[in-house]
Amino acid sequence: MGVSLSVGLSLCLSDHYPTSCVVVADPEDYQPPIWKSYLYRLQQEAPRPKRMTCPQEMETRPKYYGREFHGMLSREYADELLGGAEGAYLVRESQRQPGTHTLALRFGHQTLNYRLFYDGKHFVGEKRFETVHDLVTDGLITLYIETKAAEYIAKMTTNPIYEHLGYTSLLKDKMEHRLSRGRTEPRRVTFQREDSKITTSPLVRHSTLKDCPSEKQSSYDKIHNFKVHTFRGPHWCEYCANFMWGLIAQGVHCSDCGLNVHKQCSKLVPSDCQPDLRRIKKVFSCDLTTLVKAHNTTRPMVVDMCIKEIELRGLQSEGLYRVSGFSEHIEDVRLAFDRDGEKADISANVYNDINIIAGALKLYLRDLPIPVITFHVYSRFIQAAKIPNPDTRLEAIHEGLLQLPPAHYETLRYLMMHLKKVTMFEKDNFMNSENLGIVFGPTLMQPPEQNALATLNDMRHQKLIIQLLIEHEDVLF
């Protein structure tokens, strides 16, 4: 079976990793790592399973077991039947707990007994198997490798190849270059009164600001979306370069960028996921940071395209964002973005009613798995809204903004700039900052735990936060 690695690296087996790894800036200079073969060889040496069949038909045999089921046996008799052959196994009904089943397995010159379960698949631990034979095969591999290479496994993450991989640095450098051209760095500001009155100016209203060095480094870091994965054919960990052993669920796979690593190595991988567009199945309901990294943009294209269309032909529309468009047409817009991405046509030729575009934008923001104002800063903003002093309240809101992930910060900043423009046409659209706060509060802010009473109590605070973000967007961002 061939090796199928997400990064397309060639396979070269060696017991040692080269010490002359150099990070490269040009993909043509990239040299693939040398994969370590020690654990692969151990898997090849592991004992093979030997099914000990029962010579007679057992009437009490469950339908999901085969001839390896021997009925009710004692541990001693099961040990005798296995005959000391490494890898030999059978299934028996427990004498101590009738109605339960035990896998008796010969390994390491002793008989090991495991409580055996079935829920449509066979299992003794986390992994689930189609057959008992596959379970035993995987178990023997794991037992053998963990017995022979316990010290090696414990140390295999101490000299990772991950940071040396040329393709990792290359992708990161390209992404940072693209993003640095369009993103806005969060500013740290302070709000103060002068002569008991808040200073005013044409550019900065209701406050004066002093620029301070930002403690937040703006970077589009993203954690990997790891899920347990079964690899077909030999696979090597792209963090430590060691073989991923076992028959199934040998490691974890990032569903956004395709990185394959051991489960234990996944805890050490940096938050530098570079999503692959081919793996992003939809636009709506997709994590915000994942989407912008996949498209190499600072904001989701849905936000940019909808706002551009609304500002082109909808700023004077009465009840903008308050009046709903037809839900079927809003759903059509969602499907268009999921299908066509940035090529989706949302022009007046297709959707003459601007409320459809406004509704699609609200739907996109509402359906984010992590809201624009993220769960982990939600309570910080709610507490800020409760502060009676206006200056202190704005400082608290500003501190909360600095805690947002960069993609969320940039999306919120751009949206607030747009909503400020909407309020400038209040005489036509009848939408002031308070009205927009009522509309967008529950859309942009959601409590971590869905408690109906708490959500109801927080609504006025959500409204106030969005209202203040709109009114003071030139200062807060």
Short mmCIF file of C-alpha atoms in Angstrom, two decimals:
data_model
loop_
_atom_site.label_atom_id
_atom_site.label_comp_id
_atom_site.label_asym_id
_atom_site.label_seq_id
_atom_site.Cartn_x
_atom_site.Cartn_y
_atom_site.Cartn_z
CA MET A 1 0.00 0.00 0.00
CA GLY A 2 1.28 3.45 -0.84
CA VAL A 3 1.79 6.34 1.51
CA SER A 4 -0.72 9.20 1.19
CA LEU A 5 0.46 12.26 3.08
CA SER A 6 -1.48 15.52 3.00
CA VAL A 7 1.59 17.57 2.20
CA GLY A 8 2.75 15.28 -0.59
CA LEU A 9 6.09 14.50 1.03
CA SER A 10 8.16 11.60 -0.22
CA LEU A 11 8.86 8.63 2.01
CA CYS A 12 12.37 7.81 3.11
CA LEU A 13 12.92 5.39 5.98
CA SER A 14 15.68 5.98 8.50
CA ASP A 15 16.29 5.54 12.19
CA HIS A 16 17.67 9.02 12.61
CA TYR A 17 16.51 12.51 11.72
CA PRO A 18 19.12 14.67 9.91
CA THR A 19 20.59 17.47 11.99
CA SER A 20 21.08 19.81 9.06
CA CYS A 21 17.45 20.88 8.60
CA VAL A 22 17.12 24.41 7.28
CA VAL A 23 13.94 26.43 6.90
CA VAL A 24 13.57 27.41 3.27
CA ALA A 25 11.78 30.33 1.65
CA ASP A 26 11.54 28.83 -1.83
CA PRO A 27 9.47 25.67 -2.42
CA GLU A 28 12.01 24.55 -5.03
CA ASP A 29 14.65 24.37 -2.29
CA TYR A 30 12.42 22.33 -0.01
CA GLN A 31 13.83 18.99 1.16
CA PRO A 32 11.36 16.48 2.60
CA PRO A 33 12.05 15.12 6.09
CA ILE A 34 13.36 11.63 6.66
CA TRP A 35 10.74 9.51 8.37
CA LYS A 36 11.82 7.29 11.28
CA SER A 37 11.22 3.59 10.73
CA TYR A 38 11.75 2.09 14.20
CA LEU A 39 8.07 1.91 15.19
CA TYR A 40 7.13 0.72 11.70
CA ARG A 41 9.51 -2.21 12.04
CA LEU A 42 8.12 -3.04 15.46
CA GLN A 43 4.61 -3.18 14.04
CA GLN A 44 5.82 -5.63 11.42
CA GLU A 45 7.32 -7.79 14.21
CA ALA A 46 4.19 -7.78 16.40
CA PRO A 47 2.55 -11.19 17.06
CA ARG A 48 -0.19 -12.18 14.63
CA PRO A 49 -3.63 -13.08 16.04
CA LYS A 50 -4.54 -16.75 16.22
CA ARG A 51 -8.24 -17.48 16.68
CA MET A 52 -8.89 -20.50 18.91
CA THR A 53 -12.12 -21.97 17.55
CA CYS A 54 -14.62 -23.91 19.62
CA PRO A 55 -14.99 -27.48 18.28
CA GLN A 56 -18.71 -27.57 19.04
CA GLU A 57 -21.63 -25.28 18.29
CA MET A 58 -22.56 -23.16 21.31
CA GLU A 59 -26.29 -22.52 21.65
CA THR A 60 -25.63 -19.54 23.93
CA ARG A 61 -23.34 -17.88 21.40
CA PRO A 62 -24.40 -14.26 20.61
CA LYS A 63 -25.00 -13.67 16.91
CA TYR A 64 -22.17 -11.09 16.73
CA TYR A 65 -19.50 -13.65 17.74
CA GLY A 66 -18.09 -16.46 15.64
CA ARG A 67 -16.45 -19.78 16.51
CA GLU A 68 -14.01 -17.94 18.79
CA PHE A 69 -16.83 -17.99 21.40
CA HIS A 70 -16.40 -20.89 23.85
CA GLY A 71 -19.30 -20.34 26.23
CA MET A 72 -18.82 -20.04 29.98
CA LEU A 73 -15.24 -20.82 30.94
CA SER A 74 -13.03 -20.19 33.91
CA ARG A 75 -9.87 -18.10 33.53
CA GLU A 76 -7.76 -21.18 34.21
CA TYR A 77 -9.42 -23.28 31.54
CA ALA A 78 -9.24 -20.45 28.99
CA ASP A 79 -5.50 -20.18 29.74
CA GLU A 80 -5.14 -23.91 29.15
CA LEU A 81 -7.01 -23.73 25.82
CA LEU A 82 -4.79 -20.92 24.54
CA GLY A 83 -1.83 -23.26 25.03
CA GLY A 84 0.79 -20.55 25.52
CA ALA A 85 0.78 -19.48 21.86
CA GLU A 86 1.55 -15.75 21.47
CA GLY A 87 -1.38 -13.95 19.85
CA ALA A 88 -3.88 -16.74 20.54
CA TYR A 89 -7.31 -15.54 21.65
CA LEU A 90 -10.84 -16.64 22.43
CA VAL A 91 -14.06 -15.13 23.75
CA ARG A 92 -15.74 -16.58 26.82
CA GLU A 93 -18.70 -15.86 29.03
CA SER A 94 -17.58 -14.74 32.45
CA GLN A 95 -18.19 -17.10 35.36
CA ARG A 96 -17.95 -14.24 37.83
CA GLN A 97 -20.47 -12.09 35.94
CA PRO A 98 -22.77 -14.28 33.81
CA GLY A 99 -24.12 -12.50 30.74
CA THR A 100 -20.92 -10.53 30.25
CA HIS A 101 -18.14 -11.52 27.88
CA THR A 102 -14.37 -11.56 28.20
CA LEU A 103 -11.61 -11.54 25.61
CA ALA A 104 -8.79 -13.88 26.66
CA LEU A 105 -5.58 -12.99 24.83
CA ARG A 106 -2.14 -14.52 25.07
CA PHE A 107 0.68 -11.96 25.11
CA GLY A 108 4.03 -11.68 26.84
CA HIS A 109 3.89 -15.29 28.11
CA GLN A 110 0.70 -14.65 30.04
CA THR A 111 -3.03 -14.61 29.42
CA LEU A 112 -4.64 -11.18 29.53
CA ASN A 113 -8.38 -10.86 30.14
CA TYR A 114 -10.39 -7.87 28.92
CA ARG A 115 -14.08 -7.11 29.39
CA LEU A 116 -15.51 -7.19 25.85
CA PHE A 117 -18.40 -4.98 24.70
CA TYR A 118 -20.57 -4.72 21.61
CA ASP A 119 -22.78 -1.79 20.51
CA GLY A 120 -22.80 -2.53 16.80
CA LYS A 121 -19.01 -2.69 16.94
CA HIS A 122 -16.61 -4.55 19.20
CA PHE A 123 -14.52 -2.67 21.78
CA VAL A 124 -12.59 -2.96 25.02
CA GLY A 125 -11.54 0.72 25.14
CA GLU A 126 -12.03 3.83 22.97
CA LYS A 127 -11.44 2.18 19.59
CA ARG A 128 -14.33 0.31 17.95
CA PHE A 129 -13.88 -2.52 15.46
CA GLU A 130 -15.99 -4.36 12.90
CA THR A 131 -14.65 -7.76 14.01
CA VAL A 132 -13.05 -9.26 17.09
CA HIS A 133 -10.14 -10.35 14.91
CA ASP A 134 -9.40 -6.72 13.94
CA LEU A 135 -9.63 -5.71 17.60
CA VAL A 136 -7.09 -8.36 18.56
CA THR A 137 -4.77 -7.43 15.66
CA ASP A 138 -4.72 -3.81 16.74
CA GLY A 139 -4.36 -4.76 20.40
CA LEU A 140 -1.33 -6.97 19.74
CA ILE A 141 0.36 -4.19 17.75
CA THR A 142 -0.22 -1.68 20.53
CA LEU A 143 0.87 -4.06 23.30
CA TYR A 144 4.02 -5.05 21.45
CA ILE A 145 5.09 -1.51 20.54
CA GLU A 146 4.32 -0.07 23.97
CA THR A 147 6.22 -2.93 25.62
CA LYS A 148 9.28 -2.75 23.36
CA ALA A 149 9.44 1.02 22.88
CA ALA A 150 7.94 2.61 25.99
CA GLU A 151 10.97 4.84 26.61
CA TYR A 152 11.28 5.73 22.92
CA ILE A 153 7.60 6.75 22.73
CA ALA A 154 7.92 8.88 25.86
CA LYS A 155 10.78 10.83 24.25
CA MET A 156 9.67 10.94 20.62
CA THR A 157 8.18 14.45 20.91
CA THR A 158 11.36 15.99 22.31
CA ASN A 159 13.00 16.54 18.91
CA PRO A 160 10.12 17.36 16.55
CA ILE A 161 10.61 17.97 12.86
CA TYR A 162 7.53 20.19 12.65
CA GLU A 163 9.28 23.55 13.10
CA HIS A 164 11.96 22.54 10.58
CA LEU A 165 9.55 21.69 7.77
CA GLY A 166 10.08 24.10 4.91
CA TYR A 167 6.49 23.96 3.72
CA THR A 168 5.20 25.07 7.14
CA SER A 169 7.31 28.23 7.26
CA LEU A 170 6.70 28.95 3.59
CA LEU A 171 2.92 28.89 3.95
CA LYS A 172 3.05 30.96 7.11
CA ASP A 173 5.28 33.62 5.51
CA LYS A 174 3.04 33.88 2.45
CA MET A 175 -0.07 34.19 4.61
CA GLU A 176 1.44 36.89 6.85
CA HIS A 177 2.54 38.87 3.78
CA ARG A 178 -0.94 38.78 2.28
CA LEU A 179 -2.69 39.67 5.52
CA SER A 180 -0.29 42.45 6.53
CA ARG A 181 -1.33 44.48 3.49
CA GLY A 182 -4.95 44.78 4.55
CA ARG A 183 -5.36 44.32 8.27
CA THR A 184 -5.76 46.91 10.97
CA GLU A 185 -3.68 46.61 14.14
CA PRO A 186 -5.75 46.99 17.32
CA ARG A 187 -4.84 50.19 19.21
CA ARG A 188 -4.71 50.54 22.96
CA VAL A 189 -6.27 53.84 24.00
CA THR A 190 -7.21 55.56 27.24
CA PHE A 191 -10.21 57.80 27.87
CA GLN A 192 -9.99 60.79 30.17
CA ARG A 193 -11.88 63.90 31.15
CA GLU A 194 -10.44 67.41 31.01
CA ASP A 195 -11.88 70.08 33.35
CA SER A 196 -14.73 67.72 34.25
CA LYS A 197 -15.84 67.64 30.61
CA ILE A 198 -15.07 65.10 27.97
CA THR A 199 -12.92 66.69 25.30
CA THR A 200 -14.42 66.92 21.82
CA SER A 201 -12.84 67.33 18.41
CA PRO A 202 -13.91 66.83 14.79
CA LEU A 203 -12.19 63.42 14.63
CA VAL A 204 -12.49 62.11 18.18
CA ARG A 205 -15.79 62.79 19.88
CA HIS A 206 -16.64 62.29 23.56
CA SER A 207 -13.06 61.39 24.47
CA THR A 208 -9.40 62.05 24.04
CA LEU A 209 -7.06 59.19 23.39
CA LYS A 210 -3.47 58.54 24.16
CA ASP A 211 -1.90 55.91 21.96
CA CYS A 212 -0.20 53.24 24.04
CA PRO A 213 1.84 50.27 22.86
CA SER A 214 -0.55 47.43 22.18
CA GLU A 215 0.00 44.35 24.26
CA LYS A 216 -1.84 42.29 21.66
CA GLN A 217 0.18 41.06 18.74
CA SER A 218 -2.15 40.92 15.77
CA SER A 219 -1.74 37.59 14.05
CA TYR A 220 -4.16 35.22 12.44
CA ASP A 221 -3.25 32.22 14.57
CA LYS A 222 -5.71 29.36 14.36
CA ILE A 223 -5.81 26.11 16.28
CA HIS A 224 -5.97 22.90 14.28
CA ASN A 225 -9.30 21.12 13.99
CA PHE A 226 -8.03 17.66 14.94
CA LYS A 227 -10.27 14.61 14.81
CA VAL A 228 -9.41 10.95 15.37
CA HIS A 229 -8.70 9.39 12.00
CA THR A 230 -8.10 5.97 10.47
CA PHE A 231 -5.32 6.04 7.88
CA ARG A 232 -5.25 3.59 5.00
CA GLY A 233 -1.71 2.38 4.48
CA PRO A 234 1.42 3.42 6.40
CA HIS A 235 1.39 6.99 7.71
CA TRP A 236 4.03 8.98 9.55
CA CYS A 237 3.43 11.75 12.09
CA GLU A 238 4.14 15.17 10.61
CA TYR A 239 5.19 16.50 14.01
CA CYS A 240 7.70 13.93 15.29
CA ALA A 241 8.34 11.97 12.03
CA ASN A 242 7.55 8.65 13.72
CA PHE A 243 5.28 5.96 12.36
CA MET A 244 1.61 6.05 13.44
CA TRP A 245 1.01 2.50 14.56
CA GLY A 246 -2.16 0.46 14.81
CA LEU A 247 -4.91 -0.88 12.58
CA ILE A 248 -7.43 1.94 13.03
CA ALA A 249 -7.56 5.37 14.71
CA GLN A 250 -3.76 5.59 14.54
CA GLY A 251 -3.71 9.36 15.00
CA VAL A 252 -5.58 12.59 14.41
CA HIS A 253 -6.20 14.55 11.23
CA CYS A 254 -6.86 18.29 10.89
CA SER A 255 -10.00 18.59 8.81
CA ASP A 256 -9.11 22.18 7.86
CA CYS A 257 -5.50 21.86 6.65
CA GLY A 258 -4.92 18.10 6.45
CA LEU A 259 -2.11 17.80 9.03
CA ASN A 260 -1.67 14.23 10.34
CA VAL A 261 -0.08 13.63 13.75
CA HIS A 262 -0.12 11.30 16.74
CA LYS A 263 -2.81 12.09 19.30
CA GLN A 264 -0.13 12.86 21.90
CA CYS A 265 1.75 15.07 19.43
CA SER A 266 -1.40 17.07 18.62
CA LYS A 267 -1.17 18.69 22.07
CA LEU A 268 2.21 20.19 21.11
CA VAL A 269 1.43 21.41 17.58
CA PRO A 270 1.39 25.25 17.40
CA SER A 271 -1.80 27.15 16.56
CA ASP A 272 -0.71 27.71 12.97
CA CYS A 273 -3.36 25.92 10.94
CA GLN A 274 -3.41 27.07 7.30
CA PRO A 275 -6.86 25.94 6.05
CA ASP A 276 -7.05 24.49 2.57
CA LEU A 277 -9.93 25.81 0.45
CA ARG A 278 -10.50 22.33 -0.93
CA ARG A 279 -11.39 21.16 2.58
CA ILE A 280 -13.79 24.02 3.37
CA LYS A 281 -17.18 22.66 2.35
CA LYS A 282 -19.27 25.79 2.93
CA VAL A 283 -19.13 29.50 3.74
CA PHE A 284 -22.07 29.92 6.09
CA SER A 285 -21.69 28.28 9.53
CA CYS A 286 -17.93 28.02 8.96
CA ASP A 287 -15.61 29.25 11.70
CA LEU A 288 -14.69 32.87 10.95
CA THR A 289 -10.92 32.48 11.36
CA THR A 290 -10.92 29.28 9.31
CA LEU A 291 -12.71 31.01 6.45
CA VAL A 292 -10.48 34.09 6.28
CA LYS A 293 -7.30 32.00 6.46
CA ALA A 294 -8.56 29.69 3.73
CA HIS A 295 -9.32 32.64 1.44
CA ASN A 296 -6.24 34.69 2.44
CA THR A 297 -8.42 37.66 3.39
CA THR A 298 -8.71 39.84 6.48
CA ARG A 299 -12.51 39.50 6.64
CA PRO A 300 -15.08 36.99 5.36
CA MET A 301 -16.03 37.72 1.76
CA VAL A 302 -19.71 37.53 2.76
CA VAL A 303 -19.27 40.58 4.99
CA ASP A 304 -17.34 42.55 2.38
CA MET A 305 -19.65 41.73 -0.52
CA CYS A 306 -22.93 42.29 1.34
CA ILE A 307 -21.78 45.59 2.87
CA LYS A 308 -20.51 46.82 -0.50
CA GLU A 309 -23.86 46.01 -2.10
CA ILE A 310 -25.85 47.64 0.73
CA GLU A 311 -23.75 50.81 0.66
CA LEU A 312 -24.11 50.94 -3.11
CA ARG A 313 -27.91 50.95 -3.18
CA GLY A 314 -29.46 50.51 0.26
CA LEU A 315 -28.33 53.13 2.78
CA GLN A 316 -31.53 55.16 2.29
CA SER A 317 -33.82 52.12 2.46
CA GLU A 318 -36.41 52.58 5.21
CA GLY A 319 -35.97 50.14 8.07
CA LEU A 320 -32.65 48.82 6.77
CA TYR A 321 -31.67 45.70 8.81
CA ARG A 322 -34.97 45.93 10.72
CA VAL A 323 -37.27 45.02 7.82
CA SER A 324 -36.92 41.37 6.84
CA GLY A 325 -36.47 40.12 3.30
CA PHE A 326 -38.19 36.98 2.03
CA SER A 327 -36.67 34.00 3.85
CA GLU A 328 -36.64 31.86 0.68
CA HIS A 329 -34.58 34.49 -1.14
CA ILE A 330 -32.22 34.88 1.83
CA GLU A 331 -31.72 31.12 1.74
CA ASP A 332 -30.94 31.42 -1.99
CA VAL A 333 -28.18 33.92 -1.16
CA ARG A 334 -26.77 31.55 1.45
CA LEU A 335 -26.70 28.70 -1.05
CA ALA A 336 -25.06 30.96 -3.64
CA PHE A 337 -22.21 31.82 -1.26
CA ASP A 338 -21.78 28.18 -0.20
CA ARG A 339 -21.71 27.09 -3.83
CA ASP A 340 -19.88 29.94 -5.59
CA GLY A 341 -17.98 31.74 -2.82
CA GLU A 342 -16.74 35.16 -3.89
CA LYS A 343 -18.22 34.61 -7.36
CA ALA A 344 -21.77 34.65 -5.96
CA ASP A 345 -23.97 37.20 -7.75
CA ILE A 346 -25.90 39.34 -5.24
CA SER A 347 -26.41 42.32 -7.50
CA ALA A 348 -29.72 44.14 -8.04
CA ASN A 349 -30.16 42.16 -11.25
CA VAL A 350 -30.70 39.04 -9.15
CA TYR A 351 -31.94 40.43 -5.80
CA ASN A 352 -33.66 43.75 -6.27
CA ASP A 353 -34.82 43.95 -2.64
CA ILE A 354 -31.85 45.16 -0.55
CA ASN A 355 -33.47 43.66 2.55
CA ILE A 356 -32.60 40.23 1.16
CA ILE A 357 -28.89 41.11 1.17
CA ALA A 358 -29.17 42.68 4.63
CA GLY A 359 -30.96 39.57 5.86
CA ALA A 360 -28.27 37.31 4.39
CA LEU A 361 -25.56 39.29 6.18
CA LYS A 362 -27.41 38.99 9.50
CA LEU A 363 -27.94 35.26 8.89
CA TYR A 364 -24.23 34.75 8.21
CA LEU A 365 -23.23 36.56 11.41
CA ARG A 366 -25.91 34.78 13.46
CA ASP A 367 -24.91 31.31 12.22
CA LEU A 368 -21.20 31.60 13.06
CA PRO A 369 -20.22 28.71 15.36
CA ILE A 370 -18.26 31.25 17.42
CA PRO A 371 -19.94 34.69 17.45
CA VAL A 372 -18.09 37.79 16.27
CA ILE A 373 -17.88 38.85 19.92
CA THR A 374 -16.59 35.50 21.09
CA PHE A 375 -17.88 33.41 23.97
CA HIS A 376 -14.76 33.90 26.07
CA VAL A 377 -15.12 37.71 26.15
CA TYR A 378 -18.92 37.82 26.33
CA SER A 379 -19.11 38.32 30.11
CA ARG A 380 -16.39 41.01 29.91
CA PHE A 381 -18.58 43.06 27.55
CA ILE A 382 -21.74 42.50 29.59
CA GLN A 383 -19.95 43.70 32.72
CA ALA A 384 -18.61 46.71 30.80
CA ALA A 385 -22.16 47.67 29.81
CA LYS A 386 -23.12 47.82 33.48
CA ILE A 387 -20.46 50.41 34.37
CA PRO A 388 -22.20 53.76 35.05
CA ASN A 389 -19.24 56.05 34.32
CA PRO A 390 -19.11 56.69 30.52
CA ASP A 391 -15.31 56.98 30.30
CA THR A 392 -14.63 53.89 32.40
CA ARG A 393 -17.25 52.00 30.41
CA LEU A 394 -15.57 52.85 27.09
CA GLU A 395 -12.17 51.82 28.46
CA ALA A 396 -13.63 48.48 29.56
CA ILE A 397 -15.19 47.93 26.12
CA HIS A 398 -11.88 48.80 24.46
CA GLU A 399 -10.05 46.30 26.68
CA GLY A 400 -12.57 43.67 25.63
CA LEU A 401 -11.95 44.41 21.95
CA LEU A 402 -8.23 43.78 22.44
CA GLN A 403 -9.05 40.25 23.59
CA LEU A 404 -10.81 39.33 20.35
CA PRO A 405 -9.07 37.07 17.82
CA PRO A 406 -7.73 39.22 14.95
CA ALA A 407 -10.24 38.00 12.36
CA HIS A 408 -13.11 38.73 14.74
CA TYR A 409 -11.67 42.15 15.64
CA GLU A 410 -11.28 43.14 11.97
CA THR A 411 -14.77 41.91 11.05
CA LEU A 412 -16.35 43.81 13.94
CA ARG A 413 -14.36 46.97 13.14
CA TYR A 414 -15.45 46.93 9.50
CA LEU A 415 -19.07 46.21 10.40
CA MET A 416 -19.19 49.08 12.90
CA MET A 417 -17.76 51.48 10.29
CA HIS A 418 -20.56 50.39 7.99
CA LEU A 419 -23.27 50.76 10.63
CA LYS A 420 -21.98 54.24 11.43
CA LYS A 421 -22.61 55.11 7.75
CA VAL A 422 -26.11 53.67 8.08
CA THR A 423 -26.86 56.06 10.97
CA MET A 424 -25.76 59.01 8.84
CA PHE A 425 -28.83 58.37 6.66
CA GLU A 426 -31.21 58.15 9.64
CA LYS A 427 -33.57 60.76 8.17
CA ASP A 428 -34.20 58.36 5.26
CA ASN A 429 -33.83 54.89 6.79
CA PHE A 430 -34.99 55.72 10.36
CA MET A 431 -32.21 53.57 11.79
CA ASN A 432 -30.15 55.17 14.56
CA SER A 433 -27.45 53.51 16.67
CA GLU A 434 -29.97 52.38 19.30
CA ASN A 435 -32.19 50.69 16.70
CA LEU A 436 -29.17 48.98 15.15
CA GLY A 437 -28.05 47.89 18.62
CA ILE A 438 -31.41 46.17 19.13
CA VAL A 439 -31.02 44.36 15.79
CA PHE A 440 -27.35 43.39 16.02
CA GLY A 441 -26.95 42.81 19.77
CA PRO A 442 -28.20 39.19 19.78
CA THR A 443 -26.60 38.61 16.35
CA LEU A 444 -23.06 39.56 17.34
CA MET A 445 -23.17 38.52 21.00
CA GLN A 446 -24.36 35.19 22.37
CA PRO A 447 -23.80 33.83 25.90
CA PRO A 448 -21.58 30.73 26.16
CA GLU A 449 -24.41 28.79 27.81
CA GLN A 450 -27.81 29.03 26.21
CA ASN A 451 -29.92 30.06 29.17
CA ALA A 452 -33.20 31.67 28.11
CA LEU A 453 -33.57 33.78 31.25
CA ALA A 454 -29.95 34.99 31.19
CA THR A 455 -30.21 35.81 27.49
CA LEU A 456 -33.36 37.82 28.10
CA ASN A 457 -31.72 39.74 30.95
CA ASP A 458 -28.63 40.46 28.83
CA MET A 459 -30.49 41.86 25.82
CA ARG A 460 -30.42 45.47 27.00
CA HIS A 461 -26.69 45.18 27.71
CA GLN A 462 -26.08 43.65 24.28
CA LYS A 463 -27.98 46.51 22.70
CA LEU A 464 -25.97 49.10 24.61
CA ILE A 465 -22.63 47.53 23.66
CA ILE A 466 -23.41 47.57 19.94
CA GLN A 467 -24.83 51.08 20.22
CA LEU A 468 -21.62 52.35 21.85
CA LEU A 469 -19.43 50.49 19.34
CA ILE A 470 -21.27 52.26 16.52
CA GLU A 471 -21.22 55.69 18.11
CA HIS A 472 -17.54 55.49 19.12
CA GLU A 473 -16.11 53.28 16.38
CA ASP A 474 -13.59 55.98 15.42
CA VAL A 475 -12.13 55.85 18.95
CA LEU A 476 -12.62 52.25 20.06
CA PHE A 477 -10.99 50.61 17.04
#
